[in-house]
Coordinates of C-alpha atoms in Angstrom, one line a residue:
X222 CA -106.8 -183.0 280.2
X223 CA -105.3 -185.7 277.9
X224 CA -107.1 -188.9 277.0
X225 CA -106.6 -191.6 279.6
X226 CA -104.8 -194.6 278.1
X227 CA -103.8 -197.6 280.1
X228 CA -100.1 -197.7 279.4
X229 CA -97.1 -199.3 281.0
X230 CA -95.8 -197.6 284.1
X231 CA -92.8 -198.7 286.2
X232 CA -91.6 -198.4 289.7
X233 CA -88.5 -199.8 291.4
X234 CA -90.1 -203.2 291.9
X235 CA -93.3 -203.2 289.8
X236 CA -94.6 -202.9 286.3
X237 CA -98.1 -201.6 285.9
X238 CA -99.4 -202.6 282.5
X239 CA -102.6 -203.1 280.6
X240 CA -104.5 -206.2 281.9
X241 CA -104.5 -209.1 279.5
X242 CA -106.7 -212.2 279.3
X243 CA -103.6 -214.3 279.7
X244 CA -103.2 -212.9 283.2
X245 CA -106.1 -215.1 284.4
X246 CA -104.0 -218.0 285.9
X247 CA -101.9 -215.6 288.0
X248 CA -104.8 -213.5 289.1
X249 CA -106.8 -216.6 290.1
X250 CA -103.8 -218.1 291.9
X251 CA -102.8 -215.0 293.8
X252 CA -106.1 -213.4 294.8
X253 CA -109.3 -214.1 292.9
X254 CA -109.9 -217.4 294.6
X255 CA -109.0 -216.2 298.1
X256 CA -111.9 -215.5 300.5
X257 CA -109.5 -213.6 302.9
X258 CA -108.5 -211.2 300.0
X259 CA -112.1 -210.7 298.9
X260 CA -113.5 -210.3 302.4
X261 CA -113.8 -206.6 302.1
X262 CA -114.7 -206.6 298.4
X263 CA -118.1 -206.7 296.7
X264 CA -117.4 -209.8 294.5
X265 CA -117.2 -213.4 295.6
X266 CA -114.0 -215.5 295.3
X267 CA -113.8 -217.1 291.9
X268 CA -114.6 -220.8 291.8
X269 CA -112.1 -221.5 289.0
X270 CA -109.7 -219.9 286.5
X271 CA -112.4 -219.8 283.8
X272 CA -114.5 -217.5 286.0
X273 CA -111.4 -215.3 286.4
X274 CA -110.9 -215.4 282.6
X275 CA -114.5 -214.3 282.0
X276 CA -114.2 -211.4 284.6
X277 CA -111.0 -210.2 283.0
X278 CA -112.6 -210.3 279.5
X279 CA -115.6 -208.2 280.8
X280 CA -113.1 -205.6 282.2
X281 CA -111.3 -205.5 278.9
X282 CA -114.5 -205.3 276.8
X283 CA -115.9 -202.5 279.1
X284 CA -112.6 -200.6 278.9
X285 CA -112.3 -200.4 282.7
X286 CA -108.8 -198.9 282.7
X287 CA -107.4 -201.8 284.7
X288 CA -103.7 -202.2 285.2
X289 CA -102.1 -205.5 286.0
X290 CA -99.5 -205.1 288.9
X291 CA -96.6 -207.3 287.8
X292 CA -93.5 -208.0 289.9
X293 CA -90.3 -207.1 287.9
X294 CA -88.4 -209.9 289.6
X295 CA -90.7 -212.7 288.6
X296 CA -93.1 -211.2 286.0
X297 CA -96.0 -212.6 287.9
X298 CA -99.2 -210.6 288.3
X299 CA -99.8 -210.0 292.0
X300 CA -102.7 -207.6 291.9
X301 CA -104.7 -205.1 289.8
X302 CA -105.3 -201.4 290.1
X303 CA -107.9 -199.5 288.1
X304 CA -109.6 -196.1 287.5
X305 CA -113.3 -195.6 287.2
X306 CA -115.8 -192.7 287.1
X307 CA -113.5 -190.5 285.0
X308 CA -115.1 -187.0 285.0
X309 CA -113.7 -184.6 282.4
X310 CA -115.6 -181.6 283.9
X311 CA -114.1 -182.0 287.4
X312 CA -110.9 -183.7 286.2
X313 CA -111.4 -186.5 288.7
X314 CA -111.6 -190.2 288.9
X315 CA -111.8 -193.1 291.4
X316 CA -109.1 -195.7 292.0
X317 CA -109.8 -199.3 293.1
X318 CA -107.3 -202.0 293.8
X319 CA -106.6 -205.6 295.1
X320 CA -103.4 -207.5 295.8
X321 CA -102.7 -211.1 296.7
X322 CA -102.4 -211.9 300.4
X323 CA -98.8 -213.1 300.2
X324 CA -97.9 -209.6 299.0
X325 CA -99.6 -207.7 301.9
X326 CA -97.6 -205.4 304.2
X327 CA -94.6 -205.2 301.8
X328 CA -95.4 -201.8 300.3
X329 CA -96.4 -203.1 296.9
X330 CA -99.8 -201.5 296.7
X331 CA -98.6 -198.2 298.1
X332 CA -95.9 -198.2 295.4
X333 CA -98.4 -199.0 292.7
X334 CA -101.0 -196.5 293.9
X335 CA -98.4 -193.7 294.2
X336 CA -97.1 -194.3 290.7
X337 CA -100.6 -194.2 289.3
X338 CA -101.3 -191.0 291.2
X339 CA -98.2 -189.4 289.6
X340 CA -99.4 -190.5 286.1
X341 CA -103.0 -189.3 286.7
X342 CA -101.9 -185.9 288.0
X343 CA -98.8 -185.2 285.9
X344 CA -99.5 -186.9 282.6
X345 CA -103.3 -187.2 282.3
X346 CA -104.0 -183.8 284.0
X347 CA -106.4 -184.8 286.7
X348 CA -107.1 -182.5 289.6
X349 CA -108.8 -184.9 292.1
X350 CA -108.6 -188.6 292.8
X351 CA -110.7 -190.5 295.3
X352 CA -110.9 -194.0 296.6
X353 CA -113.1 -195.7 299.2
X354 CA -113.0 -198.8 301.3
X355 CA -115.0 -200.8 303.9
X356 CA -114.1 -199.1 307.1
X357 CA -113.1 -202.5 308.6
X358 CA -110.4 -202.8 306.0
X359 CA -107.6 -201.0 307.9
X360 CA -104.9 -202.1 305.4
X361 CA -106.7 -200.4 302.5
X362 CA -107.2 -197.2 304.4
X363 CA -103.5 -197.3 305.4
X364 CA -102.5 -197.4 301.7
X365 CA -104.6 -194.4 300.9
X366 CA -103.2 -192.4 303.9
X367 CA -99.6 -193.3 302.9
X368 CA -100.3 -192.0 299.4
X369 CA -101.5 -188.7 300.9
X370 CA -105.3 -189.1 300.5
X371 CA -107.4 -187.6 303.3
X372 CA -110.5 -189.0 304.8
X373 CA -113.4 -186.9 303.5
X374 CA -116.4 -188.9 304.8
X375 CA -117.6 -192.0 306.5
X376 CA -120.9 -193.1 305.1
X377 CA -122.6 -195.3 307.7
X378 CA -123.9 -198.7 306.7
X379 CA -123.3 -197.7 303.0
X380 CA -121.4 -200.7 301.6
X381 CA -122.0 -204.4 301.3
X382 CA -118.9 -206.6 301.1
X383 CA -118.3 -210.3 301.8
X384 CA -117.9 -209.2 305.5
X385 CA -121.5 -207.9 305.5
X386 CA -123.0 -204.4 305.6
X387 CA -120.5 -201.8 306.9
X388 CA -119.4 -198.2 306.8
X389 CA -117.7 -196.8 303.7
X390 CA -114.7 -194.5 304.2
X391 CA -114.1 -192.1 301.3
X392 CA -110.6 -190.7 300.8
X393 CA -109.4 -188.1 298.3
X394 CA -106.4 -186.1 297.2
X395 CA -106.0 -183.0 295.1
X396 CA -103.2 -182.4 292.7
X397 CA -102.1 -179.4 294.9
X398 CA -102.0 -181.8 297.9
X399 CA -99.7 -184.1 296.0
X400 CA -97.4 -181.4 294.9
X401 CA -97.8 -178.6 297.4
X402 CA -94.8 -176.6 296.1
X403 CA -96.5 -176.1 292.7
X404 CA -99.2 -173.7 291.7
X405 CA -101.9 -175.3 289.5
X406 CA -104.7 -173.4 287.8

């Protein structure tokens, strides 16, 4: 397994690149201040762009492997996608993501998630990727399903989000599920 490095990845409509502190105004504008976007997340909407700036700086300082999701057409950051809990023994990690409300239901997050999966399996050498969501967040579970993840568990009353205590759905995909025509050792 090669070292994980947040690098620039591209899709037809998006650029996934390392998050920068200069992204704070776009992130605040598009989703960090939006109670509807953060409804199923564990953090409160940001009160101002300075709070967003501080959060981004923490992510950068803690090397959270966060990508900015940038529209190629406008170069605006419309969301973020990150990896966490990288385990070299099991060659696995977890993915988390958020995208601005005006970009929902347009396939952007599915496109970003799918590209990140390709990178993690084909270039980093991971074998398993998981993601979870509040079971009430049907749009998030739809993204995971479209990317080939399978529901592995539903942990009852296991997550607190801004919507309150709820069930946590856990999804995962193996490298062989993503590329079933290949044999992987």
